[in-house]
JSON list of C-alpha atoms in Angstrom, two decimals:
[
{"chain": "Y", "resi": 2, "resn": "MET", "atom": "CA", "xyz": [1.90, 33.71, 19.35]},
{"chain": "Y", "resi": 3, "resn": "ALA", "atom": "CA", "xyz": [2.18, 31.98, 16.00]},
{"chain": "Y", "resi": 4, "resn": "ILE", "atom": "CA", "xyz": [1.64, 28.60, 14.44]},
{"chain": "Y", "resi": 5, "resn": "LYS", "atom": "CA", "xyz": [3.76, 27.67, 11.43]},
{"chain": "Y", "resi": 6, "resn": "LYS", "atom": "CA", "xyz": [2.67, 24.81, 9.23]},
{"chain": "Y", "resi": 7, "resn": "ILE", "atom": "CA", "xyz": [5.34, 22.46, 7.90]},
{"chain": "Y", "resi": 8, "resn": "ALA", "atom": "CA", "xyz": [4.34, 19.99, 5.20]},
{"chain": "Y", "resi": 9, "resn": "PHE", "atom": "CA", "xyz": [6.39, 16.80, 5.12]},
{"chain": "Y", "resi": 10, "resn": "ILE", "atom": "CA", "xyz": [5.93, 15.30, 1.66]},
{"chain": "Y", "resi": 11, "resn": "VAL", "atom": "CA", "xyz": [7.06, 11.70, 1.32]},
{"chain": "Y", "resi": 12, "resn": "LYS", "atom": "CA", "xyz": [7.72, 10.55, -2.23]},
{"chain": "Y", "resi": 13, "resn": "SER", "atom": "CA", "xyz": [10.47, 8.00, -1.60]},
{"chain": "Y", "resi": 14, "resn": "LEU", "atom": "CA", "xyz": [10.13, 4.25, -1.50]},
{"chain": "Y", "resi": 15, "resn": "PRO", "atom": "CA", "xyz": [10.27, 2.61, 1.93]},
{"chain": "Y", "resi": 16, "resn": "TYR", "atom": "CA", "xyz": [13.56, 0.97, 3.01]},
{"chain": "Y", "resi": 17, "resn": "LYS", "atom": "CA", "xyz": [15.42, 1.62, -0.27]},
{"chain": "Y", "resi": 18, "resn": "THR", "atom": "CA", "xyz": [16.89, 4.74, 1.32]},
{"chain": "Y", "resi": 19, "resn": "GLU", "atom": "CA", "xyz": [16.60, 6.42, 4.70]},
{"chain": "Y", "resi": 20, "resn": "ALA", "atom": "CA", "xyz": [14.50, 9.26, 3.28]},
{"chain": "Y", "resi": 21, "resn": "SER", "atom": "CA", "xyz": [11.00, 8.23, 4.30]},
{"chain": "Y", "resi": 22, "resn": "ARG", "atom": "CA", "xyz": [12.16, 7.18, 7.77]},
{"chain": "Y", "resi": 23, "resn": "LEU", "atom": "CA", "xyz": [13.71, 10.63, 8.23]},
{"chain": "Y", "resi": 24, "resn": "ALA", "atom": "CA", "xyz": [10.47, 12.22, 7.04]},
{"chain": "Y", "resi": 25, "resn": "LEU", "atom": "CA", "xyz": [8.53, 10.40, 9.73]},
{"chain": "Y", "resi": 26, "resn": "THR", "atom": "CA", "xyz": [11.04, 11.03, 12.51]},
{"chain": "Y", "resi": 27, "resn": "HIS", "atom": "CA", "xyz": [11.32, 14.73, 11.63]},
{"chain": "Y", "resi": 28, "resn": "ALA", "atom": "CA", "xyz": [7.52, 15.03, 11.52]},
{"chain": "Y", "resi": 29, "resn": "ILE", "atom": "CA", "xyz": [7.23, 13.31, 14.91]},
{"chain": "Y", "resi": 30, "resn": "ALA", "atom": "CA", "xyz": [9.90, 15.70, 16.27]},
{"chain": "Y", "resi": 31, "resn": "SER", "atom": "CA", "xyz": [7.33, 18.49, 15.87]},
{"chain": "Y", "resi": 32, "resn": "GLN", "atom": "CA", "xyz": [5.84, 17.21, 19.12]},
{"chain": "Y", "resi": 33, "resn": "THR", "atom": "CA", "xyz": [8.82, 18.47, 21.13]},
{"chain": "Y", "resi": 34, "resn": "VAL", "atom": "CA", "xyz": [9.68, 21.61, 19.16]},
{"chain": "Y", "resi": 35, "resn": "GLU", "atom": "CA", "xyz": [8.02, 23.83, 21.77]},
{"chain": "Y", "resi": 36, "resn": "ILE", "atom": "CA", "xyz": [11.06, 23.55, 24.04]},
{"chain": "Y", "resi": 37, "resn": "TYR", "atom": "CA", "xyz": [12.91, 25.82, 21.59]},
{"chain": "Y", "resi": 38, "resn": "LEU", "atom": "CA", "xyz": [10.04, 28.28, 21.00]},
{"chain": "Y", "resi": 39, "resn": "GLU", "atom": "CA", "xyz": [8.36, 31.16, 22.83]},
{"chain": "Y", "resi": 40, "resn": "ASP", "atom": "CA", "xyz": [5.18, 30.43, 24.79]},
{"chain": "Y", "resi": 41, "resn": "GLY", "atom": "CA", "xyz": [2.25, 30.03, 22.43]},
{"chain": "Y", "resi": 42, "resn": "ASP", "atom": "CA", "xyz": [4.38, 29.41, 19.36]},
{"chain": "Y", "resi": 43, "resn": "ASN", "atom": "CA", "xyz": [4.25, 26.02, 17.75]},
{"chain": "Y", "resi": 44, "resn": "VAL", "atom": "CA", "xyz": [4.66, 23.98, 14.59]},
{"chain": "Y", "resi": 45, "resn": "GLU", "atom": "CA", "xyz": [1.73, 22.28, 12.88]},
{"chain": "Y", "resi": 46, "resn": "PRO", "atom": "CA", "xyz": [2.93, 19.25, 10.92]},
{"chain": "Y", "resi": 47, "resn": "VAL", "atom": "CA", "xyz": [1.18, 17.71, 7.94]},
{"chain": "Y", "resi": 48, "resn": "LEU", "atom": "CA", "xyz": [2.46, 14.42, 6.61]},
{"chain": "Y", "resi": 49, "resn": "ALA", "atom": "CA", "xyz": [1.52, 13.54, 3.03]},
{"chain": "Y", "resi": 50, "resn": "PHE", "atom": "CA", "xyz": [2.43, 10.46, 0.99]},
{"chain": "Y", "resi": 51, "resn": "ILE", "atom": "CA", "xyz": [2.55, 10.82, -2.77]},
{"chain": "Y", "resi": 52, "resn": "GLY", "atom": "CA", "xyz": [3.94, 8.86, -5.74]},
{"chain": "Y", "resi": 53, "resn": "ASP", "atom": "CA", "xyz": [6.10, 5.91, -4.70]},
{"chain": "Y", "resi": 54, "resn": "GLY", "atom": "CA", "xyz": [5.83, 7.25, -1.17]},
{"chain": "Y", "resi": 55, "resn": "VAL", "atom": "CA", "xyz": [2.36, 5.72, -0.73]},
{"chain": "Y", "resi": 56, "resn": "LEU", "atom": "CA", "xyz": [4.09, 2.33, -0.44]},
{"chain": "Y", "resi": 57, "resn": "ASN", "atom": "CA", "xyz": [5.35, 3.45, 2.98]},
{"chain": "Y", "resi": 58, "resn": "CYS", "atom": "CA", "xyz": [1.74, 3.09, 4.14]},
{"chain": "Y", "resi": 59, "resn": "LEU", "atom": "CA", "xyz": [1.37, -0.62, 3.42]},
{"chain": "Y", "resi": 60, "resn": "LYS", "atom": "CA", "xyz": [0.15, -2.76, 6.31]},
{"chain": "Y", "resi": 61, "resn": "ASP", "atom": "CA", "xyz": [1.96, -5.71, 7.87]},
{"chain": "Y", "resi": 62, "resn": "GLN", "atom": "CA", "xyz": [5.50, -4.57, 7.19]},
{"chain": "Y", "resi": 63, "resn": "LYS", "atom": "CA", "xyz": [8.14, -7.07, 8.32]},
{"chain": "Y", "resi": 64, "resn": "ALA", "atom": "CA", "xyz": [11.14, -4.76, 8.63]},
{"chain": "Y", "resi": 65, "resn": "MET", "atom": "CA", "xyz": [12.23, -6.23, 11.94]},
{"chain": "Y", "resi": 66, "resn": "ASN", "atom": "CA", "xyz": [12.31, -9.71, 10.42]},
{"chain": "Y", "resi": 67, "resn": "ALA", "atom": "CA", "xyz": [13.93, -8.65, 7.17]},
{"chain": "Y", "resi": 68, "resn": "TYR", "atom": "CA", "xyz": [16.32, -5.91, 8.26]},
{"chain": "Y", "resi": 69, "resn": "GLY", "atom": "CA", "xyz": [16.31, -5.93, 12.06]},
{"chain": "Y", "resi": 70, "resn": "VAL", "atom": "CA", "xyz": [15.00, -2.36, 12.18]},
{"chain": "Y", "resi": 71, "resn": "THR", "atom": "CA", "xyz": [11.75, -0.75, 13.26]},
{"chain": "Y", "resi": 72, "resn": "SER", "atom": "CA", "xyz": [9.17, -0.63, 10.51]},
{"chain": "Y", "resi": 73, "resn": "LEU", "atom": "CA", "xyz": [7.85, 2.49, 8.86]},
{"chain": "Y", "resi": 74, "resn": "GLU", "atom": "CA", "xyz": [4.45, 1.11, 9.79]},
{"chain": "Y", "resi": 75, "resn": "GLN", "atom": "CA", "xyz": [5.34, 1.59, 13.45]},
{"chain": "Y", "resi": 76, "resn": "HIS", "atom": "CA", "xyz": [6.52, 5.15, 12.80]},
{"chain": "Y", "resi": 77, "resn": "LEU", "atom": "CA", "xyz": [3.35, 5.92, 10.86]},
{"chain": "Y", "resi": 78, "resn": "LYS", "atom": "CA", "xyz": [1.22, 4.54, 13.68]},
{"chain": "Y", "resi": 79, "resn": "ASN", "atom": "CA", "xyz": [3.19, 6.65, 16.15]},
{"chain": "Y", "resi": 80, "resn": "SER", "atom": "CA", "xyz": [2.42, 9.68, 13.99]},
{"chain": "Y", "resi": 81, "resn": "LEU", "atom": "CA", "xyz": [-1.30, 8.89, 14.17]},
{"chain": "Y", "resi": 82, "resn": "LEU", "atom": "CA", "xyz": [-1.03, 8.22, 17.90]},
{"chain": "Y", "resi": 83, "resn": "LEU", "atom": "CA", "xyz": [0.39, 11.74, 18.23]},
{"chain": "Y", "resi": 84, "resn": "ASP", "atom": "CA", "xyz": [-2.54, 13.11, 16.18]},
{"chain": "Y", "resi": 85, "resn": "LEU", "atom": "CA", "xyz": [-0.48, 14.21, 13.20]},
{"chain": "Y", "resi": 86, "resn": "LYS", "atom": "CA", "xyz": [-2.49, 14.93, 10.08]},
{"chain": "Y", "resi": 87, "resn": "VAL", "atom": "CA", "xyz": [-1.69, 12.12, 7.63]},
{"chain": "Y", "resi": 88, "resn": "LEU", "atom": "CA", "xyz": [-2.77, 12.28, 3.99]},
{"chain": "Y", "resi": 89, "resn": "ILE", "atom": "CA", "xyz": [-2.36, 9.57, 1.35]},
{"chain": "Y", "resi": 90, "resn": "CYS", "atom": "CA", "xyz": [-2.73, 10.42, -2.31]},
{"chain": "Y", "resi": 91, "resn": "LYS", "atom": "CA", "xyz": [-5.81, 8.76, -3.81]},
{"chain": "Y", "resi": 92, "resn": "GLU", "atom": "CA", "xyz": [-4.57, 8.82, -7.41]},
{"chain": "Y", "resi": 93, "resn": "ASP", "atom": "CA", "xyz": [-1.23, 7.26, -6.48]},
{"chain": "Y", "resi": 94, "resn": "ILE", "atom": "CA", "xyz": [-2.72, 4.38, -4.49]},
{"chain": "Y", "resi": 95, "resn": "GLY", "atom": "CA", "xyz": [-4.88, 3.78, -7.57]},
{"chain": "Y", "resi": 96, "resn": "LYS", "atom": "CA", "xyz": [-1.76, 3.53, -9.74]},
{"chain": "Y", "resi": 97, "resn": "PHE", "atom": "CA", "xyz": [-0.52, 0.70, -7.52]},
{"chain": "Y", "resi": 98, "resn": "SER", "atom": "CA", "xyz": [-4.01, -0.88, -7.39]},
{"chain": "Y", "resi": 99, "resn": "LEU", "atom": "CA", "xyz": [-3.95, -0.57, -3.61]},
{"chain": "Y", "resi": 100, "resn": "SER", "atom": "CA", "xyz": [-7.13, -0.58, -1.59]},
{"chain": "Y", "resi": 101, "resn": "GLU", "atom": "CA", "xyz": [-7.78, 1.18, 1.70]},
{"chain": "Y", "resi": 102, "resn": "ASP", "atom": "CA", "xyz": [-7.78, -2.25, 3.36]},
{"chain": "Y", "resi": 103, "resn": "SER", "atom": "CA", "xyz": [-4.12, -2.74, 2.47]},
{"chain": "Y", "resi": 104, "resn": "LEU", "atom": "CA", "xyz": [-3.03, 0.57, 4.02]},
{"chain": "Y", "resi": 105, "resn": "ILE", "atom": "CA", "xyz": [-2.31, 1.75, 7.54]},
{"chain": "Y", "resi": 106, "resn": "MET", "atom": "CA", "xyz": [-5.30, 3.95, 8.19]},
{"chain": "Y", "resi": 107, "resn": "ASP", "atom": "CA", "xyz": [-5.26, 4.09, 11.99]},
{"chain": "Y", "resi": 108, "resn": "ALA", "atom": "CA", "xyz": [-3.30, 3.26, 15.13]},
{"chain": "Y", "resi": 109, "resn": "GLU", "atom": "CA", "xyz": [-6.15, 1.79, 17.14]},
{"chain": "Y", "resi": 110, "resn": "ASP", "atom": "CA", "xyz": [-4.00, -1.16, 18.22]},
{"chain": "Y", "resi": 111, "resn": "ILE", "atom": "CA", "xyz": [-1.72, 1.22, 20.16]},
{"chain": "Y", "resi": 112, "resn": "GLY", "atom": "CA", "xyz": [-4.48, 3.50, 21.42]},
{"chain": "Y", "resi": 113, "resn": "GLY", "atom": "CA", "xyz": [-4.53, 6.09, 18.64]},
{"chain": "Y", "resi": 114, "resn": "GLU", "atom": "CA", "xyz": [-7.73, 7.90, 17.74]},
{"chain": "Y", "resi": 115, "resn": "THR", "atom": "CA", "xyz": [-6.62, 9.87, 14.69]},
{"chain": "Y", "resi": 116, "resn": "LYS", "atom": "CA", "xyz": [-7.04, 8.28, 11.27]},
{"chain": "Y", "resi": 117, "resn": "ALA", "atom": "CA", "xyz": [-5.13, 8.73, 8.04]},
{"chain": "Y", "resi": 118, "resn": "ASN", "atom": "CA", "xyz": [-7.06, 10.18, 5.11]},
{"chain": "Y", "resi": 119, "resn": "ILE", "atom": "CA", "xyz": [-7.00, 9.15, 1.48]},
{"chain": "Y", "resi": 120, "resn": "VAL", "atom": "CA", "xyz": [-7.46, 12.36, -0.49]},
{"chain": "Y", "resi": 121, "resn": "PRO", "atom": "CA", "xyz": [-7.12, 13.56, -4.08]},
{"chain": "Y", "resi": 122, "resn": "PHE", "atom": "CA", "xyz": [-3.78, 15.13, -4.97]},
{"chain": "Y", "resi": 123, "resn": "SER", "atom": "CA", "xyz": [-5.55, 18.48, -5.27]},
{"chain": "Y", "resi": 124, "resn": "GLU", "atom": "CA", "xyz": [-6.12, 18.43, -1.48]},
{"chain": "Y", "resi": 125, "resn": "ILE", "atom": "CA", "xyz": [-2.46, 17.68, -0.85]},
{"chain": "Y", "resi": 126, "resn": "MET", "atom": "CA", "xyz": [-1.61, 20.61, -3.12]},
{"chain": "Y", "resi": 127, "resn": "LYS", "atom": "CA", "xyz": [-3.84, 22.84, -1.00]},
{"chain": "Y", "resi": 128, "resn": "GLU", "atom": "CA", "xyz": [-1.97, 21.73, 2.11]},
{"chain": "Y", "resi": 129, "resn": "MET", "atom": "CA", "xyz": [1.34, 22.49, 0.42]},
{"chain": "Y", "resi": 130, "resn": "GLU", "atom": "CA", "xyz": [0.13, 25.92, -0.70]},
{"chain": "Y", "resi": 131, "resn": "SER", "atom": "CA", "xyz": [-0.99, 26.80, 2.81]},
{"chain": "Y", "resi": 132, "resn": "ALA", "atom": "CA", "xyz": [2.21, 25.54, 4.47]},
{"chain": "Y", "resi": 133, "resn": "ASN", "atom": "CA", "xyz": [4.89, 27.96, 5.63]},
{"chain": "Y", "resi": 134, "resn": "HIS", "atom": "CA", "xyz": [7.60, 25.47, 4.74]},
{"chain": "Y", "resi": 135, "resn": "LEU", "atom": "CA", "xyz": [7.78, 22.37, 2.55]},
{"chain": "Y", "resi": 136, "resn": "MET", "atom": "CA", "xyz": [10.10, 19.46, 3.15]},
{"chain": "Y", "resi": 137, "resn": "PHE", "atom": "CA", "xyz": [10.32, 16.79, 0.45]},
{"chain": "Y", "resi": 138, "resn": "PHE", "atom": "CA", "xyz": [11.68, 13.41, 1.37]},
{"chain": "K", "resi": 4, "resn": "MET", "atom": "CA", "xyz": [18.71, 40.91, 6.79]},
{"chain": "K", "resi": 5, "resn": "ALA", "atom": "CA", "xyz": [17.06, 37.53, 6.52]},
{"chain": "K", "resi": 6, "resn": "LYS", "atom": "CA", "xyz": [17.46, 34.22, 8.25]},
{"chain": "K", "resi": 7, "resn": "LEU", "atom": "CA", "xyz": [17.92, 31.14, 6.12]},
{"chain": "K", "resi": 8, "resn": "THR", "atom": "CA", "xyz": [17.58, 27.60, 7.43]},
{"chain": "K", "resi": 9, "resn": "ILE", "atom": "CA", "xyz": [19.23, 24.99, 5.25]},
{"chain": "K", "resi": 10, "resn": "GLY", "atom": "CA", "xyz": [18.62, 21.30, 5.94]},
{"chain": "K", "resi": 11, "resn": "VAL", "atom": "CA", "xyz": [20.78, 18.81, 4.08]},
{"chain": "K", "resi": 12, "resn": "PHE", "atom": "CA", "xyz": [20.52, 15.02, 3.97]},
{"chain": "K", "resi": 13, "resn": "SER", "atom": "CA", "xyz": [23.13, 14.05, 1.36]},
{"chain": "K", "resi": 14, "resn": "SER", "atom": "CA", "xyz": [26.55, 12.66, 2.20]},
{"chain": "K", "resi": 15, "resn": "LEU", "atom": "CA", "xyz": [29.71, 14.75, 1.91]},
{"chain": "K", "resi": 16, "resn": "VAL", "atom": "CA", "xyz": [31.39, 12.09, -0.18]},
{"chain": "K", "resi": 17, "resn": "GLY", "atom": "CA", "xyz": [29.32, 10.65, -3.02]},
{"chain": "K", "resi": 18, "resn": "SER", "atom": "CA", "xyz": [27.20, 13.70, -3.72]},
{"chain": "K", "resi": 19, "resn": "LEU", "atom": "CA", "xyz": [27.85, 17.37, -4.38]},
{"chain": "K", "resi": 20, "resn": "SER", "atom": "CA", "xyz": [24.59, 18.52, -2.76]},
{"chain": "K", "resi": 21, "resn": "LEU", "atom": "CA", "xyz": [26.29, 19.15, 0.57]},
{"chain": "K", "resi": 22, "resn": "ASP", "atom": "CA", "xyz": [29.13, 21.00, -1.13]},
{"chain": "K", "resi": 23, "resn": "PHE", "atom": "CA", "xyz": [26.54, 23.19, -2.90]},
{"chain": "K", "resi": 24, "resn": "ALA", "atom": "CA", "xyz": [24.64, 23.83, 0.32]},
{"chain": "K", "resi": 25, "resn": "VAL", "atom": "CA", "xyz": [27.73, 24.97, 2.24]},
{"chain": "K", "resi": 26, "resn": "LYS", "atom": "CA", "xyz": [28.76, 27.28, -0.58]},
{"chain": "K", "resi": 27, "resn": "LEU", "atom": "CA", "xyz": [25.22, 28.67, -0.71]},
{"chain": "K", "resi": 28, "resn": "ALA", "atom": "CA", "xyz": [25.39, 29.29, 3.04]},
{"chain": "K", "resi": 29, "resn": "ASP", "atom": "CA", "xyz": [28.74, 31.02, 2.58]},
{"chain": "K", "resi": 30, "resn": "ALA", "atom": "CA", "xyz": [27.29, 33.30, -0.11]},
{"chain": "K", "resi": 31, "resn": "ALA", "atom": "CA", "xyz": [24.27, 34.12, 2.08]},
{"chain": "K", "resi": 32, "resn": "VAL", "atom": "CA", "xyz": [26.42, 34.97, 5.11]},
{"chain": "K", "resi": 33, "resn": "LYS", "atom": "CA", "xyz": [28.69, 37.15, 2.96]},
{"chain": "K", "resi": 34, "resn": "LYS", "atom": "CA", "xyz": [25.57, 39.08, 1.89]},
{"chain": "K", "resi": 35, "resn": "GLY", "atom": "CA", "xyz": [24.77, 39.72, 5.54]},
{"chain": "K", "resi": 36, "resn": "HIS", "atom": "CA", "xyz": [22.14, 37.04, 6.13]},
{"chain": "K", "resi": 37, "resn": "SER", "atom": "CA", "xyz": [22.25, 34.55, 8.97]},
{"chain": "K", "resi": 38, "resn": "VAL", "atom": "CA", "xyz": [22.18, 30.83, 8.29]},
{"chain": "K", "resi": 39, "resn": "ASP", "atom": "CA", "xyz": [21.19, 27.85, 10.39]},
{"chain": "K", "resi": 40, "resn": "PHE", "atom": "CA", "xyz": [22.62, 24.71, 8.83]},
{"chain": "K", "resi": 41, "resn": "TRP", "atom": "CA", "xyz": [21.10, 21.35, 9.75]},
{"chain": "K", "resi": 42, "resn": "VAL", "atom": "CA", "xyz": [22.65, 18.05, 8.68]},
{"chain": "K", "resi": 43, "resn": "SER", "atom": "CA", "xyz": [20.76, 14.80, 9.07]},
{"chain": "K", "resi": 44, "resn": "GLY", "atom": "CA", "xyz": [21.10, 11.26, 7.76]},
{"chain": "K", "resi": 45, "resn": "ASN", "atom": "CA", "xyz": [24.26, 10.77, 5.70]},
{"chain": "K", "resi": 46, "resn": "ALA", "atom": "CA", "xyz": [24.98, 14.51, 5.79]},
{"chain": "K", "resi": 47, "resn": "THR", "atom": "CA", "xyz": [26.09, 14.17, 9.43]},
{"chain": "K", "resi": 48, "resn": "MET", "atom": "CA", "xyz": [29.41, 13.11, 7.91]},
{"chain": "K", "resi": 49, "resn": "LEU", "atom": "CA", "xyz": [30.05, 16.85, 7.56]},
{"chain": "K", "resi": 50, "resn": "SER", "atom": "CA", "xyz": [30.32, 17.22, 11.34]},
{"chain": "K", "resi": 51, "resn": "LYS", "atom": "CA", "xyz": [33.22, 14.76, 11.65]},
{"chain": "K", "resi": 52, "resn": "LYS", "atom": "CA", "xyz": [36.45, 16.45, 12.63]},
{"chain": "K", "resi": 53, "resn": "GLU", "atom": "CA", "xyz": [39.89, 15.87, 11.13]},
{"chain": "K", "resi": 54, "resn": "GLN", "atom": "CA", "xyz": [38.70, 14.98, 7.66]},
{"chain": "K", "resi": 55, "resn": "ARG", "atom": "CA", "xyz": [41.60, 14.70, 5.30]},
{"chain": "K", "resi": 56, "resn": "ALA", "atom": "CA", "xyz": [41.26, 16.89, 2.22]},
{"chain": "K", "resi": 57, "resn": "PHE", "atom": "CA", "xyz": [41.70, 15.08, -1.07]},
{"chain": "K", "resi": 58, "resn": "LYS", "atom": "CA", "xyz": [41.29, 16.91, -4.33]},
{"chain": "K", "resi": 59, "resn": "ASP", "atom": "CA", "xyz": [38.92, 14.18, -5.52]},
{"chain": "K", "resi": 60, "resn": "TYR", "atom": "CA", "xyz": [36.35, 15.05, -2.86]},
{"chain": "K", "resi": 61, "resn": "SER", "atom": "CA", "xyz": [34.75, 18.11, -1.32]},
{"chain": "K", "resi": 62, "resn": "ALA", "atom": "CA", "xyz": [36.64, 19.35, 1.73]},
{"chain": "K", "resi": 63, "resn": "LEU", "atom": "CA", "xyz": [34.51, 21.83, 3.65]},
{"chain": "K", "resi": 64, "resn": "GLN", "atom": "CA", "xyz": [36.01, 21.99, 7.14]},
{"chain": "K", "resi": 65, "resn": "LYS", "atom": "CA", "xyz": [37.94, 25.20, 6.50]},
{"chain": "K", "resi": 66, "resn": "THR", "atom": "CA", "xyz": [34.92, 26.93, 4.95]},
{"chain": "K", "resi": 67, "resn": "LEU", "atom": "CA", "xyz": [32.75, 25.84, 7.86]},
{"chain": "K", "resi": 68, "resn": "GLN", "atom": "CA", "xyz": [35.20, 27.10, 10.47]},
{"chain": "K", "resi": 69, "resn": "GLU", "atom": "CA", "xyz": [35.40, 30.46, 8.74]},
{"chain": "K", "resi": 70, "resn": "LEU", "atom": "CA", "xyz": [31.61, 30.64, 8.59]},
{"chain": "K", "resi": 71, "resn": "MET", "atom": "CA", "xyz": [31.35, 29.84, 12.31]},
{"chain": "K", "resi": 72, "resn": "LYS", "atom": "CA", "xyz": [33.72, 32.71, 13.13]},
{"chain": "K", "resi": 73, "resn": "THR", "atom": "CA", "xyz": [31.30, 35.21, 11.54]},
{"chain": "K", "resi": 74, "resn": "GLY", "atom": "CA", "xyz": [28.72, 34.67, 14.28]},
{"chain": "K", "resi": 75, "resn": "ASN", "atom": "CA", "xyz": [26.00, 34.52, 11.61]},
{"chain": "K", "resi": 76, "resn": "PHE", "atom": "CA", "xyz": [26.22, 30.81, 10.99]},
{"chain": "K", "resi": 77, "resn": "GLN", "atom": "CA", "xyz": [25.45, 27.84, 13.16]},
{"chain": "K", "resi": 78, "resn": "ALA", "atom": "CA", "xyz": [25.78, 24.25, 12.11]},
{"chain": "K", "resi": 79, "resn": "THR", "atom": "CA", "xyz": [23.97, 21.45, 13.88]},
{"chain": "K", "resi": 80, "resn": "ALA", "atom": "CA", "xyz": [24.04, 17.72, 13.29]},
{"chain": "K", "resi": 81, "resn": "CYS", "atom": "CA", "xyz": [21.24, 15.29, 14.09]},
{"chain": "K", "resi": 82, "resn": "GLU", "atom": "CA", "xyz": [22.62, 13.56, 17.16]},
{"chain": "K", "resi": 83, "resn": "ALA", "atom": "CA", "xyz": [20.88, 10.22, 16.58]},
{"chain": "K", "resi": 84, "resn": "CYS", "atom": "CA", "xyz": [21.91, 10.11, 12.91]},
{"chain": "K", "resi": 85, "resn": "ALA", "atom": "CA", "xyz": [25.51, 10.86, 13.88]},
{"chain": "K", "resi": 86, "resn": "GLU", "atom": "CA", "xyz": [25.63, 8.31, 16.68]},
{"chain": "K", "resi": 87, "resn": "ALA", "atom": "CA", "xyz": [24.15, 5.64, 14.38]},
{"chain": "K", "resi": 88, "resn": "ARG", "atom": "CA", "xyz": [27.11, 6.23, 12.07]},
{"chain": "K", "resi": 89, "resn": "GLY", "atom": "CA", "xyz": [29.69, 6.12, 14.84]},
{"chain": "K", "resi": 90, "resn": "TYR", "atom": "CA", "xyz": [30.30, 9.87, 14.93]},
{"chain": "K", "resi": 91, "resn": "HIS", "atom": "CA", "xyz": [30.39, 10.57, 18.63]},
{"chain": "K", "resi": 92, "resn": "LYS", "atom": "CA", "xyz": [30.58, 13.87, 20.47]},
{"chain": "K", "resi": 93, "resn": "GLU", "atom": "CA", "xyz": [34.35, 13.59, 20.76]},
{"chain": "K", "resi": 94, "resn": "ASP", "atom": "CA", "xyz": [34.58, 13.09, 16.98]},
{"chain": "K", "resi": 95, "resn": "THR", "atom": "CA", "xyz": [32.68, 16.29, 16.23]},
{"chain": "K", "resi": 96, "resn": "MET", "atom": "CA", "xyz": [34.31, 19.33, 14.67]},
{"chain": "K", "resi": 97, "resn": "GLU", "atom": "CA", "xyz": [34.72, 22.23, 17.11]},
{"chain": "K", "resi": 98, "resn": "GLY", "atom": "CA", "xyz": [31.78, 24.59, 16.88]},
{"chain": "K", "resi": 99, "resn": "PHE", "atom": "CA", "xyz": [29.45, 22.01, 15.35]},
{"chain": "K", "resi": 100, "resn": "GLN", "atom": "CA", "xyz": [26.40, 21.48, 17.57]},
{"chain": "K", "resi": 101, "resn": "ARG", "atom": "CA", "xyz": [24.45, 18.25, 18.02]},
{"chain": "K", "resi": 102, "resn": "HIS", "atom": "CA", "xyz": [20.73, 18.24, 18.72]},
{"chain": "K", "resi": 103, "resn": "SER", "atom": "CA", "xyz": [17.59, 16.21, 18.05]},
{"chain": "K", "resi": 104, "resn": "MET", "atom": "CA", "xyz": [15.39, 16.84, 15.02]},
{"chain": "K", "resi": 105, "resn": "ASP", "atom": "CA", "xyz": [13.15, 19.34, 16.79]},
{"chain": "K", "resi": 106, "resn": "TRP", "atom": "CA", "xyz": [16.04, 21.86, 16.60]},
{"chain": "K", "resi": 107, "resn": "TYR", "atom": "CA", "xyz": [15.67, 21.91, 12.81]},
{"chain": "K", "resi": 108, "resn": "LEU", "atom": "CA", "xyz": [11.92, 22.48, 12.97]},
{"chain": "K", "resi": 109, "resn": "ALA", "atom": "CA", "xyz": [12.38, 25.25, 15.55]},
{"chain": "K", "resi": 110, "resn": "SER", "atom": "CA", "xyz": [14.98, 26.90, 13.34]},
{"chain": "K", "resi": 111, "resn": "GLY", "atom": "CA", "xyz": [12.55, 26.72, 10.44]},
{"chain": "K", "resi": 112, "resn": "PHE", "atom": "CA", "xyz": [9.89, 28.34, 12.60]},
{"chain": "K", "resi": 113, "resn": "SER", "atom": "CA", "xyz": [11.80, 31.62, 12.75]},
{"chain": "K", "resi": 114, "resn": "ALA", "atom": "CA", "xyz": [13.40, 31.40, 9.29]},
{"chain": "K", "resi": 115, "resn": "ASP", "atom": "CA", "xyz": [12.43, 33.60, 6.39]},
{"chain": "K", "resi": 116, "resn": "ARG", "atom": "CA", "xyz": [13.18, 30.69, 4.08]},
{"chain": "K", "resi": 117, "resn": "VAL", "atom": "CA", "xyz": [13.84, 26.98, 4.57]},
{"chain": "K", "resi": 118, "resn": "LEU", "atom": "CA", "xyz": [15.84, 25.17, 1.93]},
{"chain": "K", "resi": 119, "resn": "HIS", "atom": "CA", "xyz": [15.44, 21.45, 2.44]},
{"chain": "K", "resi": 120, "resn": "ILE", "atom": "CA", "xyz": [17.92, 19.52, 0.34]},
{"chain": "K", "resi": 121, "resn": "GLY", "atom": "CA", "xyz": [17.03, 15.84, 0.36]},
{"chain": "K", "resi": 122, "resn": "GLY", "atom": "CA", "xyz": [19.35, 12.89, 0.50]},
{"chain": "K", "resi": 123, "resn": "ASP", "atom": "CA", "xyz": [20.18, 9.89, -1.63]}
]
């Protein structure tokens, strides 16, 4: 029986490329990985937004209106609904003068109980150091 | 010998990252390691069969088919990413698998190393 931690680090802008969407969908895929693994084995995902990537966490995204696609907000809320650990870099939201109020911090509107956490980069580094594998998007 | 999982997200045409990743896989297999090769996003272009080889672009089908014959290499494309680009099952190169993203994470679970090569 083993648990392997995978850290999904999102540093890409939303919508400019597919990268951050793929980060979220791959992280969410951790919820069904057990079908390929031995009993008791599993993957523990951690999703962290750093640099430009923190802009993926902005509230009230209008992707369906603008592009006709699901928003990254919806994917992020699905991640919280599935109890994924979500970290947002404190220093980087400061660089964009963003406040907690402007960010997606929970998924209460769809029944989620887990909240995102704004943390110093040093805490994200600790998560990366303790992860078995790192995936940068 | 070790197991390497390589995930690639760059397109075959327009970037040399995928070319590099396949050649890295080839070198690893030749050293006796096994390689799981995951393509997602634009990299699913690699799974398309009957690509015409031009000298201006990377042509990797032959290398991939030789790697598959070794039994120490498996290539898998993200099914949703491929379908979104119009690459259907019948368009897929023989030996190339198609799965959902959890396959990649499961492969990483048992890998000694994961090399995740991001996209555009």
